[in-house]
PDB file of C-alpha atoms in Angstrom:
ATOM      1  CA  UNK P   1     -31.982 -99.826 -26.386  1.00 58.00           C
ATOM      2  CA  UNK P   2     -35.781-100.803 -25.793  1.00 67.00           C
ATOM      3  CA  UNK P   3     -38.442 -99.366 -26.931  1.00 78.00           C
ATOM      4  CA  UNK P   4     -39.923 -98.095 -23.671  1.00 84.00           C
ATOM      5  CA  UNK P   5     -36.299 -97.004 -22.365  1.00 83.00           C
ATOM      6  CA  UNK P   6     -36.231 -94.630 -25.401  1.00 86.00           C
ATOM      7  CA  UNK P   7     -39.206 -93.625 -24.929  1.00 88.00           C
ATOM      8  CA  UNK P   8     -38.548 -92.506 -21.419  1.00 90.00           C
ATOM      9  CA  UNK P   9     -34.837 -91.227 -22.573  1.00 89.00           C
ATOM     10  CA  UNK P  10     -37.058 -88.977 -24.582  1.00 93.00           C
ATOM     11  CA  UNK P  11     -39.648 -87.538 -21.971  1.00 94.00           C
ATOM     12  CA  UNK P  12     -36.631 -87.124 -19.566  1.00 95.00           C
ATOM     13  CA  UNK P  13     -34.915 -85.161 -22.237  1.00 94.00           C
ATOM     14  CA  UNK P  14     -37.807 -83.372 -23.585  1.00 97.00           C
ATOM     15  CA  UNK P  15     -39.192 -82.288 -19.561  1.00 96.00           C
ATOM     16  CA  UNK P  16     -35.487 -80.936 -19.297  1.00 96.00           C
ATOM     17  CA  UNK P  17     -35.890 -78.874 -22.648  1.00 97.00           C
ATOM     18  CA  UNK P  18     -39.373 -77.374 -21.532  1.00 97.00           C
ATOM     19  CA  UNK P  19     -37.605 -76.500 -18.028  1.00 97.00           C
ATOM     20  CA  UNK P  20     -35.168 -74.155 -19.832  1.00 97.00           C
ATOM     21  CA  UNK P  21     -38.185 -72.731 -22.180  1.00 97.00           C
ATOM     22  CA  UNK P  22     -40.145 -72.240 -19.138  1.00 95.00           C
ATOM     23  CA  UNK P  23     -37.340 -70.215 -16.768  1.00 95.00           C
ATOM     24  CA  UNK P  24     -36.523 -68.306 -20.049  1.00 95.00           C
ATOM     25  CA  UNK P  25     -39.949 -67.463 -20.454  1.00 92.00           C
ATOM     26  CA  UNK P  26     -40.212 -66.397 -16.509  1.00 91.00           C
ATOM     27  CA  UNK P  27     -37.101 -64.264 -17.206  1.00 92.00           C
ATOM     28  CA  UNK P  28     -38.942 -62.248 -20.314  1.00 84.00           C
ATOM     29  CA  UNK P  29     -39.332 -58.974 -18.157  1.00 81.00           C
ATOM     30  CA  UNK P  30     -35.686 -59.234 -16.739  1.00 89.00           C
ATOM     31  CA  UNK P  31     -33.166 -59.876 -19.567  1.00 92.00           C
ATOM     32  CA  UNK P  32     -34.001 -59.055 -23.621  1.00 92.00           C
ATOM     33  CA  UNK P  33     -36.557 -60.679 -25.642  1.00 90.00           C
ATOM     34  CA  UNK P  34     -33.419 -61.218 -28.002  1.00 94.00           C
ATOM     35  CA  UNK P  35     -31.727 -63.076 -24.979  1.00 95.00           C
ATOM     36  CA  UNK P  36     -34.275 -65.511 -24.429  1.00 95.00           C
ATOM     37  CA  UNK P  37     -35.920 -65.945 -27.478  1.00 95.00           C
ATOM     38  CA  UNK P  38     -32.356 -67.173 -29.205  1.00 97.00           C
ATOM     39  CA  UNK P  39     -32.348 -69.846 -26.123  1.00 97.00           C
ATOM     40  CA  UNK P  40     -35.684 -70.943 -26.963  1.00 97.00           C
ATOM     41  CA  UNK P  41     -35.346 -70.492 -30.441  1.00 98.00           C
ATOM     42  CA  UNK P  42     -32.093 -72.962 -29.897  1.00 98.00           C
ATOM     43  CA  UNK P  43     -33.785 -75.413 -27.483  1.00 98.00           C
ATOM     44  CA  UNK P  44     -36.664 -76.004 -30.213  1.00 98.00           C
ATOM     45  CA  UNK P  45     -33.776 -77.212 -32.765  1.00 98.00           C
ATOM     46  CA  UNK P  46     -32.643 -78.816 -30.310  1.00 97.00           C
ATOM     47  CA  UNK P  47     -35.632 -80.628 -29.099  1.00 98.00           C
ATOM     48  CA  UNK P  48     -36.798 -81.823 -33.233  1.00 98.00           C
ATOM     49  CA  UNK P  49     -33.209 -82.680 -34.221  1.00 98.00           C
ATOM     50  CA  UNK P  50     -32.860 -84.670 -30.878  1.00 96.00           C
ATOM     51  CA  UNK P  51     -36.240 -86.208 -30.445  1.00 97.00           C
ATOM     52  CA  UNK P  52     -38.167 -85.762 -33.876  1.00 96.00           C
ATOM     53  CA  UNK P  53     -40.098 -83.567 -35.745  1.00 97.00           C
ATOM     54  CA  UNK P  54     -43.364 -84.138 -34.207  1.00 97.00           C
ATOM     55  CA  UNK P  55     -41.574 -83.327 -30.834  1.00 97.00           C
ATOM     56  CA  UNK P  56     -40.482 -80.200 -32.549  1.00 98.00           C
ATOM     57  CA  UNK P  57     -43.951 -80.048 -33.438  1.00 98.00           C
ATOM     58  CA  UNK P  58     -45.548 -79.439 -30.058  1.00 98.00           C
ATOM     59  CA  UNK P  59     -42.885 -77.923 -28.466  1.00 98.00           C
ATOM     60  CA  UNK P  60     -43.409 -75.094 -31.242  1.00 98.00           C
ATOM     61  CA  UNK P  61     -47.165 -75.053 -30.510  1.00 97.00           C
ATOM     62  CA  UNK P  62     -47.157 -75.732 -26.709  1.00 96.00           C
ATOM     63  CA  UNK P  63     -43.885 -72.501 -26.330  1.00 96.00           C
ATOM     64  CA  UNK P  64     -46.199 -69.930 -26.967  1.00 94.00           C
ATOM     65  CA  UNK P  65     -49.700 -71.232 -25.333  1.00 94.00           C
ATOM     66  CA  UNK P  66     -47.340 -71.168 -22.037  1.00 92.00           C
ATOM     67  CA  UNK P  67     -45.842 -68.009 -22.344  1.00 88.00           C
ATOM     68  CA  UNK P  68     -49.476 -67.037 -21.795  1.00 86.00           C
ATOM     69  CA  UNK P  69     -49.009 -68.777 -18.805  1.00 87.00           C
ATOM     70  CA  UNK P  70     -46.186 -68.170 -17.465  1.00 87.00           C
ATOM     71  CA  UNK P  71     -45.211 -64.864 -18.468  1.00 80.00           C
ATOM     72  CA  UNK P  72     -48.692 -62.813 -18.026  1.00 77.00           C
ATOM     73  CA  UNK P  73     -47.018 -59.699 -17.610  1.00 78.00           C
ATOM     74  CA  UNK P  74     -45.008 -59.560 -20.725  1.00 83.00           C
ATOM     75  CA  UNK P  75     -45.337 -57.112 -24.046  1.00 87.00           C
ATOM     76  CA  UNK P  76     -45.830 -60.493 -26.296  1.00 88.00           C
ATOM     77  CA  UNK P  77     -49.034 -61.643 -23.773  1.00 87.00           C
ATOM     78  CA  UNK P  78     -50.780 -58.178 -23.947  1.00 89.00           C
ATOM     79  CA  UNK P  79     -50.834 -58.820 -27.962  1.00 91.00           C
ATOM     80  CA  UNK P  80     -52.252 -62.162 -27.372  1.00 92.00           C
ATOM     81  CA  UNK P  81     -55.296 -60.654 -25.372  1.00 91.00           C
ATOM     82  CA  UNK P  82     -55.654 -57.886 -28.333  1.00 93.00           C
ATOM     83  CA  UNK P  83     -55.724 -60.611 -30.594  1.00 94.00           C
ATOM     84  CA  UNK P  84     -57.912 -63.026 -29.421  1.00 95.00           C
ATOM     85  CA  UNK P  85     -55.218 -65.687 -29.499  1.00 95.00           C
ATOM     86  CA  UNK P  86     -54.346 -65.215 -33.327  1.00 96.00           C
ATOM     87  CA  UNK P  87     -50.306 -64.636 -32.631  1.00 95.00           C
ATOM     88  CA  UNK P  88     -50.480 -67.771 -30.991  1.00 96.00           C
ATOM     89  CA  UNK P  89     -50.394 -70.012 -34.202  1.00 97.00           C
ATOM     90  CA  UNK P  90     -48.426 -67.446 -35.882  1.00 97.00           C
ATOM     91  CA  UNK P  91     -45.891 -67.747 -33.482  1.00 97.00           C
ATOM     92  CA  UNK P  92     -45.899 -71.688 -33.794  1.00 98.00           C
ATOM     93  CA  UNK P  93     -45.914 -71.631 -37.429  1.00 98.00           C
ATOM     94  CA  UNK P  94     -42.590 -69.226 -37.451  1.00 98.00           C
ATOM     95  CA  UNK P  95     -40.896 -71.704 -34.562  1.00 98.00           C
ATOM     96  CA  UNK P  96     -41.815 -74.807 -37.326  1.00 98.00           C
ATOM     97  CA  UNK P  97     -40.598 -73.284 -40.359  1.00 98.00           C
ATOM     98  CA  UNK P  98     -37.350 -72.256 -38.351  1.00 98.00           C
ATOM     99  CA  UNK P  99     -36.912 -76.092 -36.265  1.00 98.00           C
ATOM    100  CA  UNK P 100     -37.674 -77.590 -39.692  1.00 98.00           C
ATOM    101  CA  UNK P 101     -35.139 -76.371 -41.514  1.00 98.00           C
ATOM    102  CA  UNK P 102     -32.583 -76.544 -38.712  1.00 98.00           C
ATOM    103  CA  UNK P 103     -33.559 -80.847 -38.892  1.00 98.00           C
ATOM    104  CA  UNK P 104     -33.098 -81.040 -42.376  1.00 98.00           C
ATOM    105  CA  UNK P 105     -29.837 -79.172 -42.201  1.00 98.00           C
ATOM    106  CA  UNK P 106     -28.655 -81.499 -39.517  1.00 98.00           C
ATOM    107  CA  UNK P 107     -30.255 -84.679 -41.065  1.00 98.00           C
ATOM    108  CA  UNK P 108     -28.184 -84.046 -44.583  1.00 97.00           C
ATOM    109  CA  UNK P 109     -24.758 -83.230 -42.313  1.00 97.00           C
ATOM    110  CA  UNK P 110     -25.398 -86.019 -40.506  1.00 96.00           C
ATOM    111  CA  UNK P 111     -25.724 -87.951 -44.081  1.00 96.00           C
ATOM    112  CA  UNK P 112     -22.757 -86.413 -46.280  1.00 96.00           C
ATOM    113  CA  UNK P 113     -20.391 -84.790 -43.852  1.00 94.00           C
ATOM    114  CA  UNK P 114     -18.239 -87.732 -44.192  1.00 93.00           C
ATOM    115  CA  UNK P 115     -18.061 -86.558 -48.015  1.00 91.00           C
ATOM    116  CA  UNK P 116     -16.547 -83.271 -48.044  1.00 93.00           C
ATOM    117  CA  UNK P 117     -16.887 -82.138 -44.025  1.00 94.00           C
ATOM    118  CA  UNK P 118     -16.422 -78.643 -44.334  1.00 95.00           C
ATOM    119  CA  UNK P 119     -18.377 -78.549 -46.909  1.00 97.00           C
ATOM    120  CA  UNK P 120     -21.724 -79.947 -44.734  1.00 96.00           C
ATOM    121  CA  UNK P 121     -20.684 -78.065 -42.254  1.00 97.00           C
ATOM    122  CA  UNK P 122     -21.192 -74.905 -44.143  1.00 97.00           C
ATOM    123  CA  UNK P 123     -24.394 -76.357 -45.412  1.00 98.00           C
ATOM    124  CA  UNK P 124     -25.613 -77.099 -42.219  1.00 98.00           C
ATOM    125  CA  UNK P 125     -25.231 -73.759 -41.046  1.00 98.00           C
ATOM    126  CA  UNK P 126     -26.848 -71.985 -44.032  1.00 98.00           C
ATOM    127  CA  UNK P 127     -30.046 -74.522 -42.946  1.00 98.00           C
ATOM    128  CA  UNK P 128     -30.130 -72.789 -39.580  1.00 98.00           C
ATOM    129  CA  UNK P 129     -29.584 -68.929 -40.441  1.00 98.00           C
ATOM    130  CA  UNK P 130     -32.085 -69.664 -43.290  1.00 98.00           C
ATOM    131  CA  UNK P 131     -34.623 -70.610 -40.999  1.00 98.00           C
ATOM    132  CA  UNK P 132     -33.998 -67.951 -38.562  1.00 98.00           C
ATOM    133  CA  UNK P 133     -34.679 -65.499 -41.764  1.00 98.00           C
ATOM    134  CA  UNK P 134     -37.631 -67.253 -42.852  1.00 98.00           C
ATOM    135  CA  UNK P 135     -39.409 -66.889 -39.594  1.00 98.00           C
ATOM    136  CA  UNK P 136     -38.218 -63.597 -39.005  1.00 98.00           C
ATOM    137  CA  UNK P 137     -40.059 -62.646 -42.577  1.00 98.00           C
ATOM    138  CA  UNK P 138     -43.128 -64.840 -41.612  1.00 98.00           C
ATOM    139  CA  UNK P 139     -43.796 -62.870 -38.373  1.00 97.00           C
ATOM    140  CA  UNK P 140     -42.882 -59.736 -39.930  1.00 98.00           C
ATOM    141  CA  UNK P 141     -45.591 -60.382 -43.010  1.00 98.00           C
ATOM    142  CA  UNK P 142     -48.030 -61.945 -40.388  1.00 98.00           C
ATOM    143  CA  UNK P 143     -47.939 -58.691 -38.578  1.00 97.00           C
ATOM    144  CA  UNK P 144     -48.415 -56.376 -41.662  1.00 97.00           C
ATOM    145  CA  UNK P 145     -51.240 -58.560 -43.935  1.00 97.00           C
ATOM    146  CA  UNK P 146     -52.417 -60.068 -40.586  1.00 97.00           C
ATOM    147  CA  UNK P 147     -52.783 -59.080 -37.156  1.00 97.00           C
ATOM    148  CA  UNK P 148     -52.490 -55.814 -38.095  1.00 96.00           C
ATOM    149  CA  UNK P 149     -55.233 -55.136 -41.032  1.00 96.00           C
ATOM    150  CA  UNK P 150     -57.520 -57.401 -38.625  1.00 96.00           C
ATOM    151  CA  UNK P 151     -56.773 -55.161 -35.936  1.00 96.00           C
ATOM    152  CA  UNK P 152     -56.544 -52.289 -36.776  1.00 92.00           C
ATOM    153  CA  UNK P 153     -59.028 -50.694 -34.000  1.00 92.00           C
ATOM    154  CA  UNK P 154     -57.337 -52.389 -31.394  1.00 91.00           C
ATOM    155  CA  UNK P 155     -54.137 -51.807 -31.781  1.00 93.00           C
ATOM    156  CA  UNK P 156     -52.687 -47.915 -31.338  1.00 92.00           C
ATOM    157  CA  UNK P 157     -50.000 -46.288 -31.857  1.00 92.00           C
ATOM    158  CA  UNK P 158     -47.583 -47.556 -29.197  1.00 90.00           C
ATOM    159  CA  UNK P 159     -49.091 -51.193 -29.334  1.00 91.00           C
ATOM    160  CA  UNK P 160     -48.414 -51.680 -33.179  1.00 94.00           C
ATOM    161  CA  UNK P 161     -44.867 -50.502 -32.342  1.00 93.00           C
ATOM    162  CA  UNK P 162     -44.499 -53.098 -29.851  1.00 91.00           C
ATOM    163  CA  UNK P 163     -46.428 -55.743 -32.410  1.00 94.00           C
ATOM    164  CA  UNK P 164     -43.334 -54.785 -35.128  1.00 94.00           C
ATOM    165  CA  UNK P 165     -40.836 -54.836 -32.479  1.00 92.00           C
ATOM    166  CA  UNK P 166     -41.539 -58.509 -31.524  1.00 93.00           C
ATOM    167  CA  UNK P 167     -42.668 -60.059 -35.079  1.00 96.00           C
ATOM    168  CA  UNK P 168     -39.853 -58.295 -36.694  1.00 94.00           C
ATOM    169  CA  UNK P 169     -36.376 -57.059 -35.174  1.00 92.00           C
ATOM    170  CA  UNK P 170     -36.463 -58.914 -32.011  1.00 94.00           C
ATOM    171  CA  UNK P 171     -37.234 -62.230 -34.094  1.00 96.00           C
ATOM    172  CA  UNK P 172     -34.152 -61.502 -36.494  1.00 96.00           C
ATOM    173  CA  UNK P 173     -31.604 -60.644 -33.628  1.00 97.00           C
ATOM    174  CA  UNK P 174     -32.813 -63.572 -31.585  1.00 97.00           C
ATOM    175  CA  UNK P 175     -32.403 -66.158 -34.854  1.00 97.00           C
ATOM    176  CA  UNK P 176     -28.946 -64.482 -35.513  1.00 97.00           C
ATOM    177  CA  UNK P 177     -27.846 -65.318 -32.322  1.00 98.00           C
ATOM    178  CA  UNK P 178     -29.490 -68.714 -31.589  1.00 98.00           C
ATOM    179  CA  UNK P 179     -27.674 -69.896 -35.299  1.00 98.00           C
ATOM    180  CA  UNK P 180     -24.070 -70.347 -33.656  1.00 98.00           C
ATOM    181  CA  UNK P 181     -26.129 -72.125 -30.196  1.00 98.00           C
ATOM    182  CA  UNK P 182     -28.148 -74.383 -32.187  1.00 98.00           C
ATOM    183  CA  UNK P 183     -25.078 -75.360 -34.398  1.00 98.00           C
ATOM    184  CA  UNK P 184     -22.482 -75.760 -31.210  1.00 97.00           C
ATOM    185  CA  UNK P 185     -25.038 -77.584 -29.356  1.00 96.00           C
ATOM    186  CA  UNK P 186     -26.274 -80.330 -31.843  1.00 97.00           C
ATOM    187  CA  UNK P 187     -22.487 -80.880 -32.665  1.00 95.00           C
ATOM    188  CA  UNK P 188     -21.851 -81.365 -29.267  1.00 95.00           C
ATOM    189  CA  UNK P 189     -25.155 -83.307 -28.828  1.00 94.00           C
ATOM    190  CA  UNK P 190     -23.925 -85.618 -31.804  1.00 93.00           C
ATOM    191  CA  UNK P 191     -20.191 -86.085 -30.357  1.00 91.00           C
ATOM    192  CA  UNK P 192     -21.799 -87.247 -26.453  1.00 89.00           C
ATOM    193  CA  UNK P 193     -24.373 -89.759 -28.231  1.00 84.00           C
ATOM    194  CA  UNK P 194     -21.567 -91.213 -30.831  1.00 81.00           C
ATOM    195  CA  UNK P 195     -19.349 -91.900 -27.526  1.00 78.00           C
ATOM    196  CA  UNK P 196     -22.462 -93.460 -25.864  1.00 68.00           C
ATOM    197  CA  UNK P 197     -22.904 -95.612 -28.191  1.00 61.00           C
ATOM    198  CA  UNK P 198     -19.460 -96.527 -29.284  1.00 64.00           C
ATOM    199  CA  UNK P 199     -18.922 -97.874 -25.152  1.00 59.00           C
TER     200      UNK P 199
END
């Protein structure tokens, strides 16, 4: 394949993965922040496995600039006004650390799993749920030693509920669930493009 017909296989791909992030993100007020936050936790694996990690790069930095956007009524946008903006890069940093770790994962199945399959597989796995964890902790630390010392005089009662309940609880359900999505859905990824390319 060319160099320009990959190119465009990957802004085809990558428009479809940011339509999915985009109607999730519309959908914040209607279904659980765990619901769509594991499918946009999943499609940002998806997208740096798939495409690369400076894909998985933006698409962690652009996610939350456009929830600003796009969902303007949600709990998660009200923080970003109280905050001047500063959950933003949080919020990318967590979705790098978890994407990252979800790549490598996949990159050293994709290496050894003909060495001991089950093995890789398992290996694999641990790569996502570990990177669900660490972003769940990141958010959760960013919020206590962070955001939350900073703003203290903004944020009330009720608000710095809301700030725990998003950098904390919702994060960990949401990476819990998106670990068995992002696993089923590179695997399934991988088997599509090996037949593609074996034709």
């Amino acid at each position: 394949m060319s160099n320009n017909a990959t190119l465009i296989k990957k802004i085809v791909t990558a428009g479809v993965m940011l339509a999915i992030i985009i109607i999730m993100q519309l959908l914040k007020n209607v279904i659980p922040a765990e619901a769509s936050g594991s499918v946009i936790n999943a499609v940002l694996a998806i997208v740096t496995i798939n495409l690369g990690i400076w894909w998985g790069l933006g698409f962690c930095v652009i996610t939350p600039v456009m929830s600003i956007l796009v969902a303007f009524a949600s709990p998660m946008t009200a923080l970003t006004y109280i905050t001047f903006g500063l959950n933003i890069p949080i919020i990318a940093i967590g979705n790098f650390i978890s994407v990252f770790l979800a790549k490598l994962g996949h990159d050293l199945y994709i290496k050894y799993k003909n060495n001991k399959l089950w093995l890789w597989t398992i290996i694999f796995i641990v790569f996502i749920a570990s990177g669900a964890v660490l972003k769940f902790l990141f958010m959760w630390g960013s919020a206590k030693w962070i955001i939350e010392p900073i703003f203290k005089n903004q944020l009330d009662e009720a608000t710095t509920k809301v700030l725990y309940a998003l950098f904390s609880l919702t994060q960990l359900i949401a990476g819990a669930i998106s670990v068995p999505i992002i696993y089923a859905s590179t695997l399934a990824i991988d088997k599509i493009t090996s037949n593609s390319v074996n034709k």
